[in-house]
Coordinates of C-alpha atoms and ligand atoms in Angstrom, one line a residue:
M1 CA 72.0 -35.7 56.7
N2 CA 69.1 -36.6 54.5
K3 CA 66.9 -33.6 54.1
D4 CA 64.8 -35.2 51.2
Y5 CA 62.4 -36.2 53.9
K6 CA 59.6 -34.1 55.2
F7 CA 58.9 -35.1 58.8
V8 CA 55.4 -34.9 60.1
D9 CA 57.0 -35.1 63.5
Q10 CA 58.4 -31.7 64.2
A11 CA 60.5 -33.0 67.1
I12 CA 62.6 -35.0 64.6
E13 CA 62.8 -32.0 62.3
E14 CA 64.2 -29.9 65.1
L15 CA 66.8 -32.3 66.2
L16 CA 68.3 -33.3 62.9
P17 CA 70.5 -30.2 62.4
K18 CA 72.1 -31.0 65.8
V19 CA 73.0 -34.4 64.5
K20 CA 74.9 -32.8 61.7
E21 CA 76.7 -30.5 64.0
A22 CA 77.8 -33.5 66.1
G23 CA 79.0 -35.2 62.9
L24 CA 76.8 -38.2 63.6
D25 CA 74.8 -40.6 61.3
T26 CA 71.2 -41.5 61.7
V27 CA 69.0 -44.1 60.1
W28 CA 68.1 -41.7 57.3
D29 CA 71.8 -41.0 56.5
R30 CA 72.5 -44.7 56.3
F31 CA 69.5 -45.2 54.2
K32 CA 70.7 -42.6 51.8
S33 CA 74.2 -44.0 51.5
M34 CA 72.7 -47.4 50.8
Q35 CA 71.2 -46.2 47.6
P36 CA 70.6 -47.7 45.1
Q37 CA 69.5 -50.7 47.1
C38 CA 69.8 -54.2 45.6
G39 CA 67.1 -54.6 42.9
F40 CA 67.3 -58.4 43.2
G41 CA 66.6 -58.2 46.9
E42 CA 63.8 -55.8 46.4
L43 CA 62.1 -58.2 44.1
G44 CA 62.8 -61.2 46.4
I45 CA 64.7 -63.1 43.7
C46 CA 68.0 -63.4 45.4
C47 CA 68.6 -66.8 47.0
R48 CA 71.2 -67.3 49.7
I49 CA 69.8 -70.5 51.1
C50 CA 72.8 -72.6 50.1
W51 CA 76.5 -72.0 49.6
K52 CA 76.4 -72.8 45.9
G53 CA 74.8 -69.4 45.7
P54 CA 74.1 -66.6 46.1
C55 CA 71.9 -67.0 43.0
R56 CA 69.7 -64.4 41.4
I57 CA 67.1 -64.5 38.7
D58 CA 67.2 -62.0 35.9
P59 CA 63.9 -60.1 36.2
F60 CA 64.1 -59.0 32.5
G61 CA 64.2 -62.5 31.2
N62 CA 67.5 -62.2 29.4
G63 CA 69.8 -63.9 31.9
S64 CA 69.4 -66.9 34.3
Q65 CA 65.9 -67.9 35.0
R66 CA 66.8 -70.6 37.5
G67 CA 69.2 -70.8 40.4
I68 CA 72.1 -73.3 40.3
C69 CA 69.9 -76.0 41.9
G70 CA 67.1 -75.2 39.4
A71 CA 64.8 -73.2 41.7
D72 CA 62.9 -70.6 39.7
A73 CA 61.8 -67.1 40.7
H74 CA 58.5 -68.3 42.2
T75 CA 60.1 -70.9 44.4
I76 CA 62.8 -68.4 45.5
V77 CA 60.4 -65.7 46.3
A78 CA 58.0 -68.0 48.2
R79 CA 60.8 -69.5 50.2
N80 CA 62.2 -66.1 51.2
L81 CA 58.8 -64.8 52.1
I82 CA 57.9 -67.7 54.4
R83 CA 61.3 -67.7 56.1
G84 CA 60.4 -64.1 57.0
I85 CA 57.1 -65.3 58.4
A86 CA 58.8 -68.0 60.4
A87 CA 61.2 -65.4 61.9
G88 CA 58.3 -63.1 62.8
A89 CA 56.4 -66.0 64.4
A90 CA 59.5 -67.1 66.3
A91 CA 60.0 -63.5 67.7
H92 CA 56.4 -63.1 68.9
S93 CA 55.9 -66.6 70.2
D94 CA 59.2 -66.7 72.1
H95 CA 58.0 -63.5 73.8
G96 CA 54.8 -65.3 74.5
R97 CA 56.6 -68.4 75.8
H98 CA 58.6 -66.2 78.2
I99 CA 55.3 -64.7 79.6
A100 CA 53.8 -68.2 79.9
L101 CA 56.8 -69.6 81.7
T102 CA 56.7 -66.6 84.1
L103 CA 53.0 -67.3 84.8
L104 CA 54.0 -70.8 85.7
E105 CA 56.8 -69.5 88.0
V106 CA 54.3 -67.1 89.7
A107 CA 51.9 -70.1 90.2
E108 CA 54.7 -72.1 91.7
G109 CA 55.8 -69.3 93.9
H110 CA 59.2 -68.8 92.2
A111 CA 58.9 -65.3 90.9
P112 CA 58.5 -63.0 93.9
A113 CA 58.4 -59.7 91.8
Y114 CA 55.3 -60.8 90.1
C115 CA 51.7 -61.6 91.0
I116 CA 48.3 -62.2 89.3
K117 CA 47.0 -58.7 88.9
D118 CA 43.9 -59.5 87.0
E119 CA 42.2 -62.6 88.5
K120 CA 39.0 -62.0 86.5
K121 CA 41.0 -62.2 83.3
L122 CA 42.7 -65.4 84.5
M123 CA 39.3 -67.0 85.0
S124 CA 38.0 -66.0 81.6
V125 CA 41.2 -67.3 80.0
A126 CA 40.8 -70.6 81.9
A127 CA 37.2 -70.8 80.7
R128 CA 38.3 -70.1 77.1
L129 CA 40.9 -72.8 77.2
G130 CA 38.2 -75.2 78.5
L131 CA 39.7 -75.6 82.0
S132 CA 37.4 -76.0 85.0
T133 CA 38.1 -73.5 87.8
E134 CA 35.6 -74.9 90.3
G135 CA 37.1 -75.4 93.8
K136 CA 40.6 -74.3 92.6
N137 CA 42.5 -71.3 94.0
V138 CA 44.1 -68.6 91.9
R139 CA 47.5 -70.3 91.8
Q140 CA 46.1 -73.6 90.8
V141 CA 44.2 -72.0 87.9
A142 CA 47.3 -70.0 86.9
K143 CA 49.3 -73.2 86.8
E144 CA 46.8 -75.0 84.7
V145 CA 46.5 -72.0 82.3
A146 CA 50.3 -71.8 82.0
L147 CA 50.6 -75.6 81.3
A148 CA 47.7 -75.6 78.8
T149 CA 49.4 -72.7 77.0
L150 CA 52.8 -74.4 76.9
E151 CA 51.1 -77.3 75.2
D152 CA 50.7 -75.0 72.2
F153 CA 54.5 -75.2 72.0
S154 CA 54.8 -78.9 72.5
R155 CA 51.9 -80.9 71.2
Q156 CA 52.9 -83.7 68.9
N157 CA 49.5 -84.8 67.6
S158 CA 49.2 -82.7 64.5
S159 CA 45.4 -83.3 64.3
I160 CA 44.8 -81.2 67.4
P161 CA 45.0 -77.5 66.7
C162 CA 46.6 -75.0 69.1
S163 CA 44.1 -74.1 71.7
W164 CA 44.9 -70.4 71.5
A165 CA 44.2 -70.5 67.8
R166 CA 41.1 -72.6 67.9
Q167 CA 39.4 -70.9 70.8
T168 CA 39.9 -67.3 69.6
M169 CA 38.4 -67.3 66.1
T170 CA 34.9 -68.0 64.8
A171 CA 34.1 -71.7 64.5
E172 CA 33.5 -71.3 60.8
R173 CA 37.0 -69.8 60.3
A174 CA 38.6 -72.6 62.4
E175 CA 36.9 -75.2 60.3
K176 CA 37.9 -73.5 57.0
L177 CA 41.6 -73.2 58.1
T178 CA 41.6 -76.8 59.4
A179 CA 40.3 -78.0 56.1
L180 CA 43.0 -76.1 54.3
G181 CA 45.6 -77.8 56.5
V182 CA 47.0 -74.5 57.8
M183 CA 45.9 -74.6 61.5
P184 CA 49.0 -74.9 63.7
H185 CA 49.2 -77.6 66.3
N186 CA 52.5 -76.6 67.8
I187 CA 54.0 -73.2 67.3
D188 CA 57.6 -74.4 67.5
A189 CA 57.0 -77.3 65.2
V190 CA 55.5 -75.0 62.6
V191 CA 58.4 -72.6 62.7
A192 CA 60.8 -75.5 62.5
G193 CA 58.7 -77.0 59.7
I194 CA 59.2 -73.8 57.6
M195 CA 62.9 -73.8 58.1
N196 CA 63.0 -77.5 57.1
R197 CA 60.9 -77.3 54.0
T198 CA 62.8 -74.2 52.7
H199 CA 66.2 -76.0 53.1
V200 CA 68.0 -76.7 49.8
G201 CA 66.4 -79.5 48.0
C202 CA 63.1 -79.5 49.8
D203 CA 59.7 -77.9 49.0
A204 CA 59.9 -76.2 45.6
D205 CA 56.2 -75.8 44.9
P206 CA 55.4 -72.1 45.4
V207 CA 51.8 -72.6 46.3
N208 CA 52.6 -75.3 48.8
L209 CA 55.2 -73.1 50.3
L210 CA 52.8 -70.2 50.6
L211 CA 50.3 -72.5 52.4
G212 CA 53.1 -73.3 54.8
G213 CA 53.5 -69.5 55.2
L214 CA 49.8 -69.2 56.2
K215 CA 50.3 -71.9 58.8
G216 CA 53.4 -70.1 60.0
A217 CA 51.4 -66.8 60.2
L218 CA 48.8 -68.6 62.3
A219 CA 51.5 -69.8 64.6
D220 CA 52.5 -66.2 64.9
Y221 CA 48.9 -65.3 65.7
T222 CA 48.8 -68.0 68.4
G223 CA 52.0 -66.8 70.0
M224 CA 50.8 -63.2 70.0
Y225 CA 47.3 -64.0 71.4
L226 CA 48.6 -65.9 74.4
S227 CA 51.3 -63.3 75.0
T228 CA 48.8 -60.5 75.2
E229 CA 46.3 -62.3 77.3
L230 CA 48.8 -63.7 79.8
S231 CA 50.5 -60.4 80.1
D232 CA 47.1 -58.9 81.1
V233 CA 46.8 -61.7 83.7
I234 CA 50.1 -60.8 85.3
F235 CA 50.3 -57.0 84.8
G236 CA 46.6 -56.0 84.5
T237 CA 44.3 -55.4 81.5
P238 CA 44.7 -51.9 80.1
E239 CA 42.0 -49.4 80.8
P240 CA 41.7 -45.9 79.4
V241 CA 44.4 -43.6 80.8
I242 CA 45.5 -40.1 79.8
T243 CA 49.2 -39.6 79.1
T244 CA 51.6 -37.8 76.8
A245 CA 53.8 -38.7 73.8
N246 CA 56.8 -37.4 71.8
L247 CA 60.3 -36.3 72.8
G248 CA 59.0 -33.5 75.0
V249 CA 58.1 -36.1 77.6
L250 CA 61.9 -36.2 78.6
K251 CA 62.7 -33.9 81.5
E252 CA 65.8 -31.9 81.8
D253 CA 65.7 -32.1 85.7
A254 CA 65.0 -35.8 86.0
V255 CA 66.9 -39.1 85.6
N256 CA 65.3 -40.2 82.3
I257 CA 65.1 -43.9 81.8
A258 CA 63.8 -45.1 78.4
V259 CA 62.5 -48.6 78.2
H260 CA 62.6 -50.0 74.7
G261 CA 61.9 -53.3 73.0
H262 CA 58.9 -55.5 73.5
N263 CA 58.7 -57.7 76.5
P264 CA 57.1 -56.0 79.6
L265 CA 58.7 -58.5 82.1
L266 CA 61.5 -56.2 83.1
S267 CA 60.1 -52.8 82.3
E268 CA 57.1 -53.4 84.6
I269 CA 59.4 -54.1 87.5
I270 CA 61.6 -51.0 86.7
C271 CA 58.4 -49.0 87.0
D272 CA 57.7 -50.7 90.3
V273 CA 61.1 -50.0 91.9
A274 CA 61.7 -46.5 90.4
G275 CA 59.4 -44.9 93.0
S276 CA 61.5 -46.2 95.9
M277 CA 64.7 -45.0 94.3
D278 CA 63.4 -41.5 93.5
E279 CA 65.3 -40.0 96.5
E280 CA 68.6 -41.4 95.3
A281 CA 68.0 -39.6 92.0
R282 CA 67.2 -36.4 93.8
Q283 CA 70.4 -36.7 95.8
A284 CA 72.3 -37.0 92.6
G285 CA 70.9 -33.6 91.6
A286 CA 67.8 -34.6 89.6
K287 CA 65.2 -32.2 91.1
E288 CA 62.4 -34.1 89.5
G289 CA 63.5 -37.6 90.5
I290 CA 63.1 -40.5 88.0
N291 CA 61.2 -40.1 84.8
I292 CA 60.5 -43.3 82.9
V293 CA 59.5 -43.0 79.2
G294 CA 58.9 -45.6 76.6
V295 CA 60.2 -46.4 73.1
C296 CA 58.6 -48.8 70.5
C297 CA 56.5 -51.6 71.9
T298 CA 57.9 -51.9 75.5
G299 CA 56.8 -48.3 75.5
N300 CA 53.4 -49.2 74.3
E301 CA 53.0 -51.9 76.9
V302 CA 53.8 -49.6 79.9
M303 CA 51.9 -46.7 78.3
A304 CA 48.7 -48.8 77.9
R305 CA 48.9 -50.3 81.4
R306 CA 50.4 -47.5 83.5
G307 CA 50.1 -44.3 81.4
I308 CA 54.0 -44.1 81.1
P309 CA 54.7 -41.4 78.5
L310 CA 55.9 -42.5 75.1
A311 CA 59.1 -40.8 73.9
T312 CA 59.0 -42.1 70.3
N313 CA 58.5 -45.0 67.9
Y314 CA 60.8 -47.3 66.0
L315 CA 62.4 -45.2 63.3
S316 CA 63.2 -42.2 65.5
Q317 CA 64.7 -44.2 68.5
E318 CA 68.1 -42.7 67.9
M319 CA 66.5 -39.2 68.3
A320 CA 65.9 -40.0 72.0
V321 CA 69.6 -40.5 72.6
L322 CA 70.4 -37.4 70.5
T323 CA 68.4 -35.2 73.0
G324 CA 71.3 -35.7 75.3
A325 CA 68.8 -36.2 78.1
V326 CA 68.3 -40.0 78.2
D327 CA 70.4 -41.3 81.0
A328 CA 69.7 -45.0 80.4
M329 CA 68.2 -46.7 77.4
V330 CA 67.1 -50.1 78.7
V331 CA 66.4 -52.6 75.9
D332 CA 64.9 -56.1 75.9
V333 CA 64.1 -57.8 72.6
Q334 CA 63.3 -56.8 69.0
C335 CA 63.5 -53.6 67.0
I336 CA 66.5 -52.2 68.8
M337 CA 68.9 -50.5 66.4
P338 CA 72.6 -51.5 66.9
S339 CA 73.4 -47.9 66.2
L340 CA 72.4 -47.1 69.7
G341 CA 75.6 -48.7 70.9
V342 CA 77.6 -46.3 68.6
L343 CA 75.6 -43.2 69.5
Q344 CA 76.1 -43.6 73.2
E345 CA 79.8 -43.2 72.7
C346 CA 79.1 -39.5 71.9
Y347 CA 76.6 -39.0 74.6
H348 CA 76.5 -40.0 78.2
T349 CA 73.5 -42.3 77.7
Q350 CA 74.0 -45.8 79.1
L351 CA 72.7 -48.5 76.8
I352 CA 71.7 -51.5 78.9
T353 CA 70.9 -54.8 77.3
T354 CA 69.0 -57.2 79.5
M355 CA 68.3 -60.4 77.6
A356 CA 70.9 -63.2 77.1
T357 CA 69.9 -63.5 73.4
N358 CA 70.0 -59.8 72.6
K359 CA 73.4 -58.2 73.3
I360 CA 74.7 -55.1 71.5
P361 CA 78.4 -54.0 71.3
G362 CA 78.9 -51.0 73.4
A363 CA 76.2 -51.8 75.9
V364 CA 76.4 -52.8 79.5
H365 CA 74.6 -56.1 80.0
V366 CA 72.4 -56.6 83.1
E367 CA 71.1 -60.1 82.7
F368 CA 67.5 -60.3 83.6
T369 CA 65.8 -63.3 85.1
E370 CA 62.3 -63.6 86.6
K371 CA 63.8 -64.8 89.9
T372 CA 66.1 -61.8 90.3
A373 CA 63.8 -59.2 88.6
L374 CA 63.7 -56.8 91.5
E375 CA 67.6 -56.7 91.9
D376 CA 68.0 -56.5 88.1
A377 CA 65.6 -53.5 88.0
R378 CA 67.3 -51.8 90.8
R379 CA 70.7 -52.3 89.1
V380 CA 69.3 -50.7 86.0
V381 CA 68.0 -47.7 87.9
E382 CA 71.4 -47.3 89.7
L383 CA 73.2 -47.3 86.3
A384 CA 70.8 -44.6 85.1
I385 CA 71.5 -42.5 88.2
E386 CA 75.3 -42.9 87.7
A387 CA 75.0 -41.9 84.0
Y388 CA 72.9 -38.9 85.0
K389 CA 75.9 -37.6 87.0
R390 CA 78.0 -37.8 83.7
R391 CA 75.5 -35.7 81.7
D392 CA 76.9 -32.9 79.6
K393 CA 74.4 -30.0 80.0
N394 CA 75.7 -28.4 76.8
K395 CA 74.4 -31.4 74.8
I396 CA 70.9 -31.3 76.1
N397 CA 68.3 -30.5 73.5
I398 CA 64.8 -31.7 74.2
P399 CA 62.4 -30.6 71.4
Q400 CA 59.4 -29.2 73.3
Y401 CA 56.8 -31.3 71.4
K402 CA 54.4 -33.5 73.2
E403 CA 50.8 -34.4 72.8
T404 CA 48.1 -35.7 75.0
A405 CA 47.2 -39.3 74.3
I406 CA 44.2 -41.2 75.7
V407 CA 45.4 -44.8 75.5
G408 CA 44.6 -48.3 77.0
F409 CA 41.7 -49.5 74.9
S410 CA 41.9 -53.3 75.5
A411 CA 39.0 -55.3 74.1
E412 CA 37.7 -55.4 77.7
A413 CA 38.0 -51.6 77.9
V414 CA 36.0 -51.2 74.7
F415 CA 33.3 -53.6 75.9
A416 CA 33.2 -51.8 79.3
A417 CA 32.8 -48.4 77.6
L418 CA 30.0 -49.8 75.4
S419 CA 28.3 -51.4 78.4
K420 CA 27.6 -47.9 79.7
L421 CA 25.2 -47.6 76.8
N422 CA 23.7 -51.1 77.1
K423 CA 24.6 -53.1 80.2
E424 CA 22.9 -56.3 79.2
D425 CA 24.2 -56.3 75.6
P426 CA 27.4 -54.2 75.3
L427 CA 28.1 -55.2 71.7
K428 CA 24.6 -54.1 70.5
P429 CA 25.4 -50.3 70.3
L430 CA 28.5 -50.9 68.3
L431 CA 26.7 -53.4 66.0
D432 CA 23.7 -51.2 65.6
N433 CA 25.9 -48.3 64.6
I434 CA 27.7 -50.4 62.1
V435 CA 24.5 -51.7 60.6
N436 CA 22.8 -48.3 60.4
G437 CA 26.0 -46.9 58.8
N438 CA 26.9 -44.3 61.5
I439 CA 30.1 -46.4 61.6
Q440 CA 30.9 -47.5 58.1
G441 CA 33.6 -50.0 59.1
V442 CA 36.6 -50.6 61.3
A443 CA 40.3 -50.2 60.3
L444 CA 43.2 -51.5 62.3
F445 CA 46.5 -49.8 61.8
A446 CA 49.5 -51.9 62.6
G447 CA 53.1 -52.2 61.8
C448 CA 56.3 -50.3 61.9
S449 CA 57.9 -47.1 60.5
T450 CA 60.4 -47.4 57.7
T451 CA 63.0 -45.3 55.8
R452 CA 61.1 -46.1 52.6
V453 CA 58.5 -43.6 53.4
A454 CA 58.5 -40.3 55.3
Q455 CA 58.0 -41.4 58.9
D456 CA 54.5 -41.4 60.2
H457 CA 53.1 -39.7 57.1
N458 CA 51.1 -42.6 55.7
F459 CA 49.6 -43.4 59.1
V460 CA 48.3 -39.9 59.6
T461 CA 47.1 -39.4 56.0
I462 CA 45.1 -42.6 55.8
A463 CA 43.6 -42.3 59.2
R464 CA 42.3 -38.8 58.7
E465 CA 40.8 -39.8 55.4
L466 CA 39.1 -42.9 56.7
A467 CA 37.8 -41.0 59.8
R468 CA 36.2 -38.5 57.5
H469 CA 34.4 -41.4 55.9
N470 CA 33.2 -42.5 59.4
V471 CA 35.5 -45.5 59.8
L472 CA 36.3 -46.4 63.4
L473 CA 40.1 -46.5 63.8
L474 CA 42.2 -48.8 66.0
A475 CA 46.0 -48.9 66.3
T476 CA 48.9 -50.9 67.7
G477 CA 52.7 -50.9 67.7
C478 CA 54.6 -48.1 66.0
G479 CA 51.4 -47.0 64.2
A480 CA 49.9 -46.3 67.6
G481 CA 53.1 -44.5 68.5
A482 CA 52.8 -42.3 65.4
F483 CA 49.2 -41.4 66.3
A484 CA 50.1 -40.8 69.9
K485 CA 53.0 -38.5 69.1
L486 CA 51.0 -36.5 66.5
G487 CA 47.9 -35.8 68.6
L488 CA 45.4 -38.2 67.0
M489 CA 44.6 -40.0 70.2
T490 CA 42.8 -37.0 71.6
Q491 CA 39.3 -35.8 71.8
E492 CA 40.3 -32.7 69.8
A493 CA 41.3 -35.0 66.9
T494 CA 37.8 -36.5 67.0
E495 CA 36.3 -33.1 66.8
A496 CA 38.6 -32.1 64.0
Y497 CA 38.7 -35.2 61.8
A498 CA 35.8 -37.6 62.4
G499 CA 32.9 -37.6 60.1
D500 CA 29.6 -36.4 61.7
S501 CA 28.1 -39.8 62.4
L502 CA 31.3 -41.3 63.7
K503 CA 31.8 -38.3 65.9
A504 CA 28.3 -38.7 67.3
V505 CA 29.0 -42.3 68.2
L506 CA 32.4 -41.6 69.7
T507 CA 30.8 -38.8 71.7
A508 CA 27.9 -40.9 73.0
V509 CA 30.3 -43.7 74.1
G510 CA 32.9 -41.3 75.5
E511 CA 30.4 -39.3 77.6
A512 CA 28.7 -42.5 78.9
A513 CA 32.1 -43.8 79.9
G514 CA 32.8 -40.6 81.9
L515 CA 35.4 -39.0 79.5
N516 CA 33.5 -35.7 79.4
G517 CA 33.7 -35.8 75.6
P518 CA 34.3 -38.1 72.7
L519 CA 36.6 -41.1 72.6
P520 CA 39.9 -40.3 70.9
L521 CA 39.9 -40.5 67.1
V522 CA 42.2 -43.5 67.1
L523 CA 41.9 -46.1 69.9
H524 CA 45.3 -47.3 71.2
M525 CA 45.0 -51.1 71.6
G526 CA 48.7 -51.6 72.7
S527 CA 51.9 -53.1 71.3
C528 CA 52.4 -55.2 68.2
V529 CA 51.5 -58.4 70.0
D530 CA 48.3 -56.8 71.0
N531 CA 46.9 -56.8 67.5
T532 CA 45.0 -59.8 68.7
R533 CA 42.9 -57.4 70.9
A534 CA 41.4 -56.1 67.7
V535 CA 40.6 -59.7 66.6
T536 CA 38.8 -60.2 70.0
V537 CA 36.5 -57.3 69.2
A538 CA 36.1 -58.4 65.5
T539 CA 35.4 -62.0 66.4
A540 CA 32.8 -60.9 69.0
L541 CA 31.1 -58.8 66.3
A542 CA 31.2 -61.6 63.8
N543 CA 29.7 -64.1 66.2
K544 CA 27.0 -61.7 67.2
L545 CA 26.1 -61.0 63.6
G546 CA 26.3 -64.8 62.8
V547 CA 28.9 -64.4 60.0
D548 CA 32.6 -65.2 59.6
L549 CA 35.3 -62.5 59.8
D550 CA 35.7 -62.4 56.0
K551 CA 32.2 -60.9 55.8
L552 CA 32.8 -58.0 58.2
P553 CA 33.5 -54.4 57.0
V554 CA 36.9 -54.6 58.7
V555 CA 40.2 -53.9 57.1
A556 CA 43.8 -53.6 58.3
S557 CA 46.7 -51.4 57.2
A558 CA 50.4 -51.6 57.7
P559 CA 51.3 -48.5 55.7
E560 CA 55.0 -48.3 56.8
A561 CA 55.7 -52.0 57.4
M562 CA 59.3 -53.1 57.8
S563 CA 59.9 -56.1 60.1
E564 CA 59.5 -59.8 59.6
K565 CA 57.0 -59.7 62.5
A566 CA 54.9 -57.3 60.4
V567 CA 55.0 -59.7 57.5
A568 CA 53.7 -62.4 59.8
I569 CA 51.0 -60.2 61.3
G570 CA 49.8 -59.1 57.8
T571 CA 49.7 -62.7 56.7
W572 CA 47.6 -63.9 59.6
A573 CA 45.2 -60.9 59.2
V574 CA 44.7 -61.9 55.6
T575 CA 44.3 -65.6 56.6
L576 CA 41.6 -64.6 59.1
G577 CA 39.7 -63.0 56.2
I578 CA 40.8 -59.3 56.7
P579 CA 41.9 -57.4 53.6
T580 CA 45.2 -55.8 54.5
H581 CA 46.9 -52.9 53.0
L582 CA 50.7 -52.5 52.6
G583 CA 52.1 -49.0 52.0
I584 CA 55.4 -50.3 50.8
I585 CA 56.1 -52.7 48.0
P586 CA 56.7 -56.2 49.6
Q587 CA 59.8 -58.0 48.4
V588 CA 57.8 -60.6 46.4
T589 CA 57.2 -58.9 43.0
G590 CA 59.9 -60.9 41.3
S591 CA 57.4 -63.7 41.1
S592 CA 54.1 -62.9 39.2
L593 CA 52.7 -66.1 40.7
V594 CA 53.4 -65.2 44.4
T595 CA 52.2 -61.6 43.8
E596 CA 49.0 -62.9 42.3
V597 CA 48.3 -65.3 45.1
L598 CA 48.8 -62.7 47.7
T599 CA 46.8 -59.9 46.1
D600 CA 44.1 -61.9 44.5
K601 CA 43.9 -65.7 44.7
L602 CA 43.9 -65.7 48.5
K603 CA 40.6 -64.0 48.4
D604 CA 38.9 -67.1 47.1
L605 CA 40.8 -69.3 49.6
V606 CA 40.5 -67.4 52.8
G607 CA 38.6 -64.2 52.1
G608 CA 41.5 -61.9 52.9
Y609 CA 44.1 -60.6 50.6
F610 CA 46.8 -57.9 50.4
I611 CA 46.2 -54.5 48.9
V612 CA 49.5 -52.8 47.9
E613 CA 49.3 -49.1 47.4
T614 CA 52.1 -46.6 48.2
D615 CA 50.1 -43.5 47.8
P616 CA 48.3 -42.9 51.2
L617 CA 45.3 -41.1 49.9
R618 CA 44.7 -43.7 47.2
A619 CA 45.2 -46.4 49.8
A620 CA 42.5 -44.8 52.0
G621 CA 40.2 -44.8 49.0
K622 CA 40.8 -48.5 48.3
L623 CA 40.3 -49.5 51.9
Y624 CA 37.0 -47.5 52.0
E625 CA 36.0 -49.2 48.8
V626 CA 36.5 -52.6 50.4
I627 CA 34.4 -51.5 53.4
R628 CA 31.6 -50.4 51.0
E629 CA 31.8 -53.7 49.1
R630 CA 31.5 -55.7 52.3
R631 CA 28.6 -53.6 53.5
K632 CA 26.8 -54.2 50.3
A633 CA 27.4 -57.9 50.4
L634 CA 25.9 -58.0 53.9
G635 CA 23.0 -55.9 52.7
I636 CA 23.6 -53.0 55.1
Ligands
LIG701 FE1 59.1 -53.0 65.7 FE2 56.8 -53.3 67.9 FE3 57.4 -52.8 63.9 FE4 57.5 -51.1 65.8 S1 55.7 -52.0 65.0 S2 59.0 -51.4 64.3 S3 58.0 -54.6 64.7 S4 58.3 -52.0 67.5 NI1 55.2 -53.9 65.7

């Protein structure tokens, strides 16, 4: 077991010795045995694109400076990077496509488990896409919205940009990105284009490749945006709700079902049917019936919409199984460790895969389809109840750590809270407080957790430091999970860590919104795909101020980034004009050219750029510095 780590999350600290007793490995043990990691890979200068390779460039300049085909370090690094962006875009947008196709099925009456929960949002989405709603019923509008959305996956005319990209950014930004040739017209075509141009013997110009990467990142943005908005249409737009987070949300006397992954299509229905199967759980001996908890972003989805407690975030997902109290771990897509299939051999936990493209050795597969969603969800709950009967009481060890978390801050929820201060012009109070300096700026925390840093530590350290400087904090994905687990989504955290002027604003809005106290220190905006909620707020602010996004005192931070999806998100944030911090060294430093473009040259091109800083306190300082710089340029 790796004890070189200091865990901010005491639940993990408490469970780790049990892992050793059981003779099991965790992600931290495997990380340790992987040391030293491949230096060529870390620098991004290993090329495995064709089978003449693998090739690697000597970073010290003594050995090979070109691969067998002649590609140099800059080409290799750029190709590797943009392939990662394409993978991230494919992941998010396939999720989005699934939601859009489900909306179409709902509209056509083929998905009985689903309905349109938020008609108001449907109408606003239709208006945004330029669709007329007059004289049409909800189903007709839903069908037109679904079909218009699917066009963003199929349009062949490359001079027409994706609607979900064009309609969701400032006009100035859209023009700039169109002029640069990086606006996507068709998400799938852009992803395929990246795979094509990075094939052996194709694009070798690193700058041209990187521009292709920006386009890929905007395809990712498009897929994420439509995914969030259409999920709200089907499942409801999040509103503030009080819940709890960390492993202490598991209950010894309940059938615990953990929903894990990203796509809410099945987990929502599991939540729907669980109530009606509670009695079966009690008959099996579970005095408290069924307890659904979340992991990773499926967890964030049901947490934000339904107040379902969050058990943990990405890196500590194994810990949930190691409590011995999770009866079923139900997974859909992305960020699911294959090690779960191994761990369940030592515990009674039933790992259940549900998507045809995401199977894991050792798991039971319950194939989910929209048409059979209700039966699939019931089957999952039945399997959990059966597993509960096999529980070994001696192996149960639930660390008693859980924190209150006020979550569910969709853009609509933020505007609604602000409207309590100014009904006619809800944005005005936020803008006024930014202009007068009570709020210095806004920071969005996104991205994963990784073995490369002590889990959750960077998130918490940077957030507290920025809050002290009166920066408004937003979070999604596993960053949001970290803050929820560690008590930063509470009113107490606002009292403890917010600077005086920020605290006054959060208190005024929170009290006006009926929270009997301030808003939480960090606003939970949802899962990874929901990063676009923050863009909705930022774009509204930019439009109101009459400037583009690259002028706003808005920054982003992915201090523990890990996945290809995070690479794509970071890149579109930068492309939209938002300076974005990375707390780990990205695998690009084997090319001075690529590194310089990402951290410097992009600033002239799009206004955003990457800030790489592994020390969290210094990172907070740099982010605050950017905010001050932008305020100064705006004359505020
Ligand atoms: Fe995965 Fe969304 Fe990263 Fe967490 S944050 S490790 S991508 S679950 Ni998006």
